[in-house]
Structures are given as C-alpha cells and as structure tokens.
Coordinates of C-alpha atoms and ligand atoms in Angstrom, one line a residue:
M1 CA 41.4 -51.7 47.5
R2 CA 44.4 -53.6 49.0
S3 CA 44.3 -55.0 52.5
T4 CA 47.3 -55.4 54.7
I5 CA 48.8 -58.7 55.5
W6 CA 47.6 -58.3 59.0
E7 CA 44.0 -58.2 57.9
L8 CA 44.3 -61.4 56.0
G9 CA 43.2 -63.8 58.8
K10 CA 43.6 -66.8 56.6
H11 CA 47.3 -66.2 56.2
K12 CA 47.9 -66.6 59.9
T13 CA 50.8 -68.9 59.5
K14 CA 52.6 -66.5 57.3
V15 CA 51.9 -63.7 59.7
A16 CA 53.2 -65.8 62.6
L17 CA 56.3 -66.5 60.6
L18 CA 56.8 -62.9 60.0
F19 CA 56.5 -62.3 63.8
V20 CA 59.1 -64.9 64.6
F21 CA 61.4 -63.7 61.9
S22 CA 61.0 -60.0 62.9
A23 CA 61.8 -60.9 66.5
V24 CA 65.1 -62.2 65.3
L25 CA 65.8 -59.0 63.4
T26 CA 64.8 -56.8 66.2
I27 CA 67.8 -57.9 68.2
A28 CA 69.9 -56.4 65.4
A29 CA 67.6 -53.4 64.8
C30 CA 67.5 -52.2 68.4
T31 CA 71.1 -51.6 68.9
G32 CA 70.6 -48.5 71.1
S33 CA 74.1 -48.4 72.5
N34 CA 76.6 -45.9 71.1
T35 CA 79.1 -48.6 70.1
A36 CA 76.8 -50.7 67.9
P37 CA 75.4 -48.9 64.8
A38 CA 71.7 -49.4 64.1
E39 CA 71.3 -48.4 60.5
K40 CA 69.6 -51.1 58.4
T41 CA 72.2 -53.7 58.9
A42 CA 69.9 -56.7 59.3
P43 CA 68.1 -57.2 56.0
A44 CA 64.9 -59.2 56.1
K45 CA 65.3 -62.5 54.2
D46 CA 63.0 -64.3 51.8
S47 CA 61.4 -66.4 54.6
A48 CA 59.0 -63.5 55.4
V49 CA 55.9 -62.3 53.5
L50 CA 56.4 -59.1 51.6
F51 CA 55.0 -56.2 53.5
V52 CA 51.9 -54.6 51.9
P53 CA 51.3 -51.0 53.1
P54 CA 47.7 -49.9 53.7
D55 CA 45.7 -48.4 50.9
T56 CA 45.3 -44.6 50.9
S57 CA 41.6 -45.0 50.7
T58 CA 41.7 -46.3 54.3
I59 CA 43.2 -43.0 55.6
P60 CA 40.7 -41.9 58.3
H61 CA 38.5 -38.9 57.8
D62 CA 39.4 -37.1 61.0
M63 CA 42.1 -34.6 62.1
F64 CA 44.8 -37.3 62.1
G65 CA 43.8 -38.5 58.6
D66 CA 44.0 -34.9 57.4
M67 CA 47.6 -34.7 58.6
V68 CA 48.4 -38.1 57.0
R69 CA 47.0 -36.8 53.7
Y70 CA 49.0 -33.6 54.0
G71 CA 52.1 -35.6 54.9
R72 CA 51.8 -37.8 51.8
D73 CA 51.3 -34.7 49.7
L74 CA 54.5 -33.2 51.1
V75 CA 56.4 -36.4 50.2
V76 CA 55.1 -36.3 46.7
N77 CA 55.1 -32.5 46.1
T78 CA 58.0 -31.6 48.4
A79 CA 59.4 -28.8 46.2
Y80 CA 56.0 -27.1 45.8
Y81 CA 55.5 -26.8 49.6
I82 CA 59.0 -26.5 51.1
G83 CA 61.4 -26.1 48.1
P84 CA 63.5 -23.0 47.3
N85 CA 60.3 -21.2 46.3
G86 CA 58.1 -23.2 48.6
T87 CA 54.5 -22.1 49.3
V88 CA 54.6 -22.9 53.0
G89 CA 58.3 -22.4 53.7
K90 CA 61.7 -22.2 52.0
Y91 CA 63.7 -25.1 53.4
L92 CA 65.0 -27.3 50.6
G93 CA 68.1 -26.3 48.6
N94 CA 66.9 -28.1 45.5
K95 CA 63.7 -28.9 43.8
M96 CA 63.7 -32.7 44.2
N97 CA 60.8 -34.4 45.9
C98 CA 61.1 -37.1 48.6
T99 CA 59.3 -39.5 46.3
N100 CA 62.1 -39.2 43.7
C101 CA 64.1 -41.5 46.0
H102 CA 61.4 -42.8 48.4
L103 CA 59.6 -44.3 45.4
D104 CA 55.8 -44.3 45.1
A105 CA 55.6 -42.0 48.2
G106 CA 57.7 -44.4 50.2
T107 CA 55.6 -47.5 49.5
R108 CA 57.6 -49.4 46.9
P109 CA 59.4 -52.6 48.2
F110 CA 63.2 -52.2 47.9
G111 CA 62.6 -48.6 46.8
W112 CA 64.0 -46.8 49.9
N113 CA 60.5 -47.0 51.4
Y114 CA 59.1 -46.0 54.8
F115 CA 57.6 -49.3 55.8
S116 CA 59.2 -49.7 59.1
A117 CA 60.7 -46.3 59.7
H118 CA 58.2 -45.3 62.4
A119 CA 58.6 -48.6 64.1
R120 CA 62.4 -48.2 64.3
Y121 CA 62.7 -44.6 65.5
P122 CA 64.0 -43.1 67.8
Q123 CA 67.2 -44.9 66.7
Y124 CA 71.0 -44.6 67.1
R125 CA 72.5 -43.0 64.0
G126 CA 76.2 -43.4 63.3
R127 CA 76.7 -40.3 61.2
E128 CA 75.6 -38.1 64.1
N129 CA 76.6 -40.6 66.8
K130 CA 73.3 -39.8 68.5
I131 CA 69.8 -41.1 69.0
L132 CA 67.6 -39.3 66.5
T133 CA 63.8 -39.1 66.5
L134 CA 61.8 -39.7 63.2
G135 CA 61.4 -35.9 62.9
Q136 CA 65.1 -35.4 63.2
R137 CA 65.7 -38.1 60.6
I138 CA 63.4 -36.4 58.2
N139 CA 65.4 -33.2 58.7
N140 CA 68.5 -35.2 58.0
C141 CA 67.2 -35.8 54.4
I142 CA 66.2 -32.1 54.2
E143 CA 69.8 -31.1 55.1
R144 CA 71.4 -33.8 52.9
P145 CA 70.5 -34.9 50.2
H146 CA 68.2 -31.9 49.8
S147 CA 71.0 -29.3 50.7
G148 CA 68.4 -27.5 52.8
I149 CA 67.9 -26.2 56.3
P150 CA 66.1 -28.2 59.0
M151 CA 62.4 -27.5 59.7
P152 CA 61.3 -26.8 63.3
L153 CA 60.5 -30.2 64.8
D154 CA 57.1 -29.0 65.9
S155 CA 56.2 -27.5 62.4
K156 CA 53.0 -28.8 60.8
E157 CA 55.1 -30.2 58.0
I158 CA 57.4 -32.4 60.2
V159 CA 54.4 -33.6 62.1
A160 CA 52.4 -34.3 58.9
I161 CA 55.2 -36.3 57.3
S162 CA 55.7 -38.2 60.6
C163 CA 51.9 -38.9 60.7
Y164 CA 52.0 -40.3 57.1
I165 CA 55.0 -42.5 57.9
M166 CA 53.4 -43.7 61.1
W167 CA 50.1 -44.5 59.2
L168 CA 52.0 -46.3 56.5
G169 CA 53.8 -48.5 59.0
K170 CA 51.0 -48.8 61.6
N171 CA 51.0 -52.6 61.3
V172 CA 54.7 -53.0 61.9
P173 CA 55.5 -53.9 65.5
V174 CA 57.7 -51.4 67.4
G175 CA 61.4 -52.1 66.7
H176 CA 60.8 -54.5 63.8
H177 CA 61.9 -54.7 60.2
V178 CA 59.6 -56.2 57.6
K179 CA 60.3 -57.9 54.3
G180 CA 60.8 -55.4 51.5
D181 CA 62.0 -52.5 53.8
E182 CA 65.7 -53.3 53.1
N183 CA 67.8 -52.8 50.0
L184 CA 68.2 -55.6 47.4
E185 CA 71.5 -57.4 47.8
V186 CA 74.1 -57.1 45.1
E187 CA 76.9 -59.6 44.7
L188 CA 80.2 -57.8 45.2
P189 CA 82.8 -58.8 42.6
N190 CA 86.5 -59.2 43.2
R191 CA 87.2 -55.9 41.4
A192 CA 86.6 -52.3 42.0
A193 CA 83.4 -50.8 40.5
D194 CA 84.5 -49.1 37.2
P195 CA 83.2 -45.6 36.4
D196 CA 84.3 -46.0 32.7
K197 CA 82.2 -49.0 32.2
G198 CA 79.4 -47.2 34.1
A199 CA 79.6 -44.3 31.6
V200 CA 78.7 -46.7 28.8
I201 CA 75.8 -48.3 30.8
F202 CA 74.6 -44.8 31.7
A203 CA 74.5 -43.6 28.1
E204 CA 72.6 -46.7 27.0
N205 CA 70.1 -47.1 29.8
C206 CA 69.8 -43.9 31.8
A207 CA 70.6 -40.8 29.7
S208 CA 67.2 -40.9 27.8
C209 CA 65.5 -39.7 31.0
H210 CA 68.1 -38.3 33.3
G211 CA 69.9 -36.5 30.5
A212 CA 73.3 -37.2 28.9
D213 CA 74.6 -34.5 31.4
G214 CA 72.8 -36.1 34.3
Q215 CA 70.9 -33.0 35.1
G216 CA 67.4 -34.6 34.7
Q217 CA 64.5 -32.9 33.0
W218 CA 62.5 -30.1 34.4
K219 CA 58.7 -29.9 34.4
G220 CA 57.5 -27.2 32.0
D221 CA 57.3 -24.5 34.7
S222 CA 60.7 -25.6 36.3
S223 CA 58.9 -26.1 39.7
T224 CA 60.3 -29.6 39.9
Y225 CA 61.4 -32.5 37.8
I226 CA 59.9 -35.1 35.4
Y227 CA 63.2 -36.9 35.7
P228 CA 65.4 -35.9 38.7
P229 CA 69.1 -35.0 38.4
L230 CA 71.8 -37.5 39.4
W231 CA 74.7 -35.1 39.8
G232 CA 75.4 -31.3 39.4
P233 CA 74.5 -28.4 41.6
K234 CA 70.8 -29.4 42.0
A235 CA 71.4 -33.1 42.7
Y236 CA 71.7 -34.9 46.0
Q237 CA 74.5 -33.8 48.3
A238 CA 77.8 -35.6 48.9
G239 CA 77.8 -37.5 52.2
S240 CA 74.1 -38.6 51.9
S241 CA 73.2 -42.2 51.5
P242 CA 72.8 -42.3 47.7
Y243 CA 76.4 -41.1 47.4
R244 CA 77.6 -44.5 48.5
V245 CA 78.3 -46.8 45.7
V246 CA 76.9 -50.1 47.2
K247 CA 73.8 -48.5 48.6
M248 CA 73.1 -46.8 45.3
A249 CA 73.8 -49.9 43.3
R250 CA 71.2 -51.8 45.3
F251 CA 68.6 -49.1 44.6
I252 CA 69.4 -49.1 40.9
K253 CA 69.3 -52.9 40.6
A254 CA 65.8 -53.0 42.1
N255 CA 64.4 -49.9 40.4
M256 CA 66.2 -48.4 37.4
P257 CA 65.8 -48.0 34.5
D258 CA 62.3 -46.8 35.7
K259 CA 59.5 -49.1 34.5
K260 CA 61.9 -51.7 33.2
A261 CA 63.6 -52.8 36.4
F262 CA 61.6 -54.3 39.3
W263 CA 62.9 -55.7 42.6
S264 CA 61.6 -59.1 41.5
K265 CA 63.0 -58.7 38.0
P266 CA 66.1 -56.5 37.9
F267 CA 67.3 -55.1 34.6
L268 CA 71.0 -54.5 35.1
T269 CA 73.4 -57.2 36.4
D270 CA 74.9 -56.6 39.8
E271 CA 78.2 -55.6 38.2
Q272 CA 76.5 -53.1 35.9
A273 CA 74.6 -51.6 38.8
L274 CA 77.8 -51.1 40.7
D275 CA 79.6 -49.6 37.7
V276 CA 76.9 -47.1 36.9
A277 CA 76.6 -46.2 40.6
A278 CA 80.4 -45.6 40.6
F279 CA 80.1 -43.4 37.4
I280 CA 77.3 -41.3 39.0
N281 CA 79.1 -40.8 42.3
D282 CA 82.6 -40.2 40.9
D283 CA 83.6 -36.7 42.1
R284 CA 86.6 -36.7 39.6
I285 CA 84.1 -36.4 36.8
H286 CA 80.9 -35.0 38.4
F287 CA 80.3 -32.0 40.6
R288 CA 77.7 -32.2 43.3
P289 CA 76.9 -30.0 46.4
Q290 CA 79.2 -30.6 49.3
K291 CA 78.5 -30.4 53.0
K292 CA 77.9 -26.7 54.0
D293 CA 79.2 -26.8 57.6
K294 CA 82.6 -28.4 57.4
S295 CA 83.0 -28.2 61.2
V296 CA 80.4 -31.0 61.6
V297 CA 82.3 -34.3 61.8
D298 CA 80.4 -37.2 60.3
Y299 CA 80.7 -40.6 62.1
P300 CA 82.6 -39.4 65.1
N301 CA 82.6 -43.0 66.2
I302 CA 84.3 -44.5 63.1
K303 CA 83.2 -48.0 64.1
S304 CA 79.8 -47.1 62.8
K305 CA 81.0 -45.9 59.3
A306 CA 79.6 -47.9 56.4
I307 CA 82.2 -49.7 54.3
D308 CA 81.2 -47.8 51.2
Y309 CA 81.4 -44.4 52.8
G310 CA 84.4 -43.1 50.9
I311 CA 85.7 -40.5 53.4
G312 CA 88.3 -41.5 56.0
P313 CA 89.4 -42.0 58.7
F314 CA 88.5 -45.7 58.8
I315 CA 88.7 -48.4 61.4
D316 CA 90.6 -50.6 58.9
T317 CA 93.7 -50.0 56.8
F318 CA 92.1 -49.5 53.4
S319 CA 92.3 -46.4 51.2
E320 CA 89.4 -43.9 50.6
M321 CA 89.4 -45.0 46.9
Q322 CA 88.9 -48.6 47.9
H323 CA 86.2 -47.7 50.4
K324 CA 84.4 -45.7 47.7
F325 CA 84.7 -48.0 44.7
G326 CA 85.9 -51.4 46.1
P327 CA 86.9 -54.2 45.8
F328 CA 84.8 -54.4 49.0
K329 CA 85.3 -58.0 49.8
P330 CA 88.9 -57.6 51.1
I331 CA 87.6 -54.9 53.5
E332 CA 84.8 -57.2 54.6
E333 CA 87.3 -60.0 55.2
Y334 CA 89.7 -57.8 57.1
R335 CA 86.9 -56.5 59.3
K336 CA 85.5 -60.0 60.0
S337 CA 88.9 -61.3 61.0
H338 CA 89.4 -58.3 63.3
G339 CA 86.0 -58.6 64.9
L340 CA 84.9 -55.2 63.4
P341 CA 81.4 -54.4 62.1
V342 CA 80.6 -55.1 58.4
L343 CA 78.1 -52.4 57.4
Y344 CA 76.7 -51.0 54.2
Ligands
HEC1 C1 68.2 -38.2 46.8 C2 67.5 -39.2 47.5 C3 66.7 -38.9 48.7 C4 65.8 -37.9 48.8 C5 65.4 -36.8 47.8 C6 65.2 -38.0 50.2 N1 65.7 -39.1 50.8 FE1 65.2 -39.8 52.6 N2 66.6 -41.3 52.4 C7 67.4 -41.5 51.3 C8 68.1 -42.7 51.5 C9 69.1 -43.4 50.5 C10 67.8 -43.2 52.8 C11 68.4 -44.5 53.5 C12 67.6 -45.6 53.0 C13 68.1 -46.9 53.4 O1 69.1 -47.0 54.1 O2 67.6 -48.0 52.9 C14 66.9 -42.3 53.3 C15 66.3 -42.4 54.6 C16 65.2 -41.7 55.0 C17 64.4 -42.0 56.3 C18 64.7 -43.2 57.2 C19 64.0 -44.4 56.7 C20 64.3 -45.6 57.5 O3 63.5 -46.6 57.3 O4 65.2 -45.7 58.3 C21 63.4 -41.1 56.3 C22 62.4 -41.0 57.4 C23 63.5 -40.2 55.2 N3 64.6 -40.6 54.4 C24 62.7 -39.2 54.9 C25 62.8 -38.4 53.8 C26 61.9 -37.2 53.5 C27 60.7 -36.9 54.3 C28 62.4 -36.7 52.3 C29 61.8 -35.5 51.6 C30 61.8 -34.2 52.4 C31 63.5 -37.4 51.9 N4 63.8 -38.4 52.8 C32 64.2 -37.2 50.7 C33 67.4 -40.8 50.1 C34 66.6 -39.7 49.9
HEC2 C1 62.2 -44.0 31.7 C2 62.9 -43.0 32.5 C3 64.1 -43.4 33.3 C4 65.2 -44.1 33.0 C5 65.5 -44.7 31.7 C6 66.0 -44.2 34.2 N1 65.4 -43.5 35.2 FE1 66.1 -43.2 37.1 N2 64.4 -42.2 37.6 C7 63.4 -41.9 36.8 C8 62.3 -41.3 37.5 C9 61.0 -40.8 37.0 C10 62.8 -41.1 38.9 C11 62.1 -40.5 40.0 C12 61.0 -41.5 40.5 C13 59.8 -40.8 41.0 O1 59.8 -39.6 41.3 O2 58.8 -41.5 41.1 C14 64.1 -41.7 38.9 C15 65.0 -41.7 40.0 C16 66.3 -42.2 40.0 C17 67.2 -42.0 41.1 C18 66.9 -41.4 42.4 C19 66.7 -40.0 42.4 C20 67.9 -39.1 42.1 O3 67.8 -38.3 41.1 O4 68.9 -39.2 42.7 C21 68.4 -42.6 40.7 C22 69.6 -42.7 41.5 C23 68.2 -43.1 39.3 N3 66.9 -42.8 38.9 C24 69.2 -43.7 38.6 C25 69.0 -44.2 37.3 C26 69.9 -45.0 36.6 C27 71.3 -45.3 37.1 C28 69.4 -45.4 35.4 C29 70.0 -46.2 34.3 C30 70.4 -47.5 34.7 C31 68.0 -44.7 35.4 N4 67.8 -44.1 36.6 C32 67.2 -44.8 34.3 C33 63.3 -42.2 35.5 C34 64.2 -43.0 34.7

C-alpha cells in the first residue's frame, strides 16, 4: 500500500517546500478574472516532491467511498456505462474511455492526471470565457473530445466522477498545483513541426498498436478499445486539447510508445514528439469529428487562446498554419514583446 506524501511525517521539509512552492503557483493558478486565463499555465518545477495519489485500498467503506469507487469505474470503463450503447445512459459519441487519455485512471504523473483538478475548480476557462465547476469541466470532455452530449450536473455519474477526483486530490490544498500535474516540457525548435517526418515516426513507433490507419484496435466485442484511435470518425474531436500540437507532443514525450516511454525517461526526442503530434493532428491528411454546434464561438476573449490552438482570430499577427505547427518561438517572442500572454 502506498501512503501519500502528506502522511510521511519524516519528510516534513519536503512537504514544507511543496507548500511554499505551491503558494507561488497559486498566484498563477487562481486567475479568476476574465482577462487572465487560468488553464494550467504555471507548471510545477523540479523543486517540489512528486505528488503521490492515495492508494485505492484507502477508499472509505461508506456511502462516499461507494461513489468514489463508482467514479473510478466510470473513468476506466466509460464506454460501458455512458458510451453510445451505455448501460446507464447514452452520452458519449465514441467508445473511448477517460483513462485512454487520463492515464491509469488519472493517477499517472505527466499523464493528464487529475491530481489537482478538484483543488483548482471552479476555474476560469478561456474556451468558454466563463467560470466552470468541476462537473461542467467533466462535461467539457464528454462533449469534446468524446463528441457526446453533456450529462445532467446532478446525475449520479457526474457526482461519482467528481467524488473520485476529489478523493484522489484530497491532500492538495485548495487552489494549488502539485508536482506531476502539469505536462512535460518540450524544447521548441526553430522550425515548424513536420507531419511528413511524423509519418515515419508513427509507422515505426506507434502503428503496431494504434494501427497503420490510426483507428486503434477494438476489444473482441467492439465495446471499447485495446488501443484507442488517434484520428478518424471515432477519435477525439477537433478543438479539444489533444488536437493541439504542443500539448499533444508533451503527452507523447512522457507516455508514448506505451510501456517504453516514461516521464522520467522519454523515448522520443522533443522534435520527434512534435513531428508525430503534427502528423496525427494534420487535418489535410486525417479526418476527425468536428464541433457539432458551429454557432458556439470558442475563446470569445482571444487573449486566452493557447498559442498552439490553430484556429483564428489571434491576438498576434501570425497565420493559422504557424499557430498549429510552429515555429512557435517567434509567436512567443512577439507576444512577450507586446505584453501578451504566452500560453500553451
Ligand atoms: C482524448 C483524450 C481525452 C479523453 C478521452 C478525456 N479527456 Fe479529459 N482532458 C483531456 C486533456 C488533454 C485535458 C487537459 C489536460 C491538461 O491541460 O493538462 C483534459 C482535462 C480534463 C479535466 C480537467 C483537469 C485539470 O486538472 O484541469 C477533467 C476533470 C477531465 N479532463 C475529465 C475527463 C473525464 C471525466 C473524461 C471521461 C468522461 C475525460 N476527461 C476524457 C483529454 C481527454
Ligand atoms: C504498445 C502499444 C502502444 C504503442 C506502441 C503506442 N501506444 Fe499510444 N496508447 C496505447 C494505449 C494502450 C493507450 C491508452 C492508454 C490506456 O487506456 O491506459 C494509448 C493512448 C494514446 C493516446 C491518447 C488516447 C488517444 O487515442 O487519443 C495518444 C495520443 C497516443 N497513445 C499516441 C501514441 C503515439 C504518438 C505513439 C508512437 C510514438 C504511441 N501512442 C504508441 C498503446 C500504445
């Protein structure tokens, strides 16, 4: 059984360090105004101790614990419960599971985990230009990437997933980030990410599981995937976070190829991760589901748009192509010199 860092009394110094460090980050994390975006813009640095989520054997045996267990089950077996043929409701537009992206049920460092999600919501979200609750943020992922319809906020399922995320991050002080909840940094080269180079990397390192056609591999009964799809009609929707090249490259660097790459020991170089992310997310060669309701304007406050969100208008003078594939550094430099936010 693992214990949390907070239970390890002998590591008081490290814990204290984490507090001091987190306090600094909170200033960046709690940007509740509608001018300053509050997505994960303040990555924790190496000075803090890696966050260790509580062990599932410590989930309490009471009504709350039962909801935590159900919430975890929903994150792992999402399609079974709320997929297109879901047993409790038909909400998702595809048969992916939350854990396909939120690795190890949202507990893997640098694997799009849920470590500090409960501690940081309600939060300002640039895409909606609104303060969203955790339940609304869960529905965001159900609408995009899952191409689904939002669940009622008081549904047992939204409450259960919220309980699970709360239990997972119960030792994270309100408003704080912890080490490991961010994305691994990638060094941005002075060239655009190259989908052609990415195609070669994909064939060599990814196609064996995700398929040469990127459609993944079904489980025998087609209820969900052994290996999830990366593009095509059943893959994540355009406009969701994985569709952004830098965000995706950071995930790939830390986690893919599965079982070969680890955040502490990446497999691909930074440039390779960017190239393969560009290949996967290149709409000129790969189809994927698009936003259903075109009347919804994403990022109505363009100041809060991430640099690698490839759909204009932008607060700077660079093209959609450059925002999508880079080179990103000139955009960063322009923004810095004009006092504009540098966000990924
Ligand atoms: C195709 C990939 C993908 C799938 C599937 C997915 N998500 Fe996400 N989700 C993301 C990404 C990427 C982010 C942003 C992570 C980041 O910025 O580091 C995110 C963010 C979140 C957040 C906010 C986390 C935070 O700390 O701010 C929550 C909560 C969340 N997702 C819940 C869910 C739930 C519940 C499901 C299943 C119903 C789900 N997601 C399915 C990719 C996915
Ligand atoms: C050994 C098999 C394997 C290989 C090789 C592999 N992956 Fe994956 N990948 C997985 C599995 C399994 C998951 C889902 C994780 C889970 O559900 O626990 C996944 C998830 C993903 C996801 C998030 C989910 C989605 O479908 O959008 C992306 C993106 C991804 N892989 C990209 C890559 C890239 C890029 C490569 C090559 C550099 C790669 N993978 C190589 C097995 C693999």
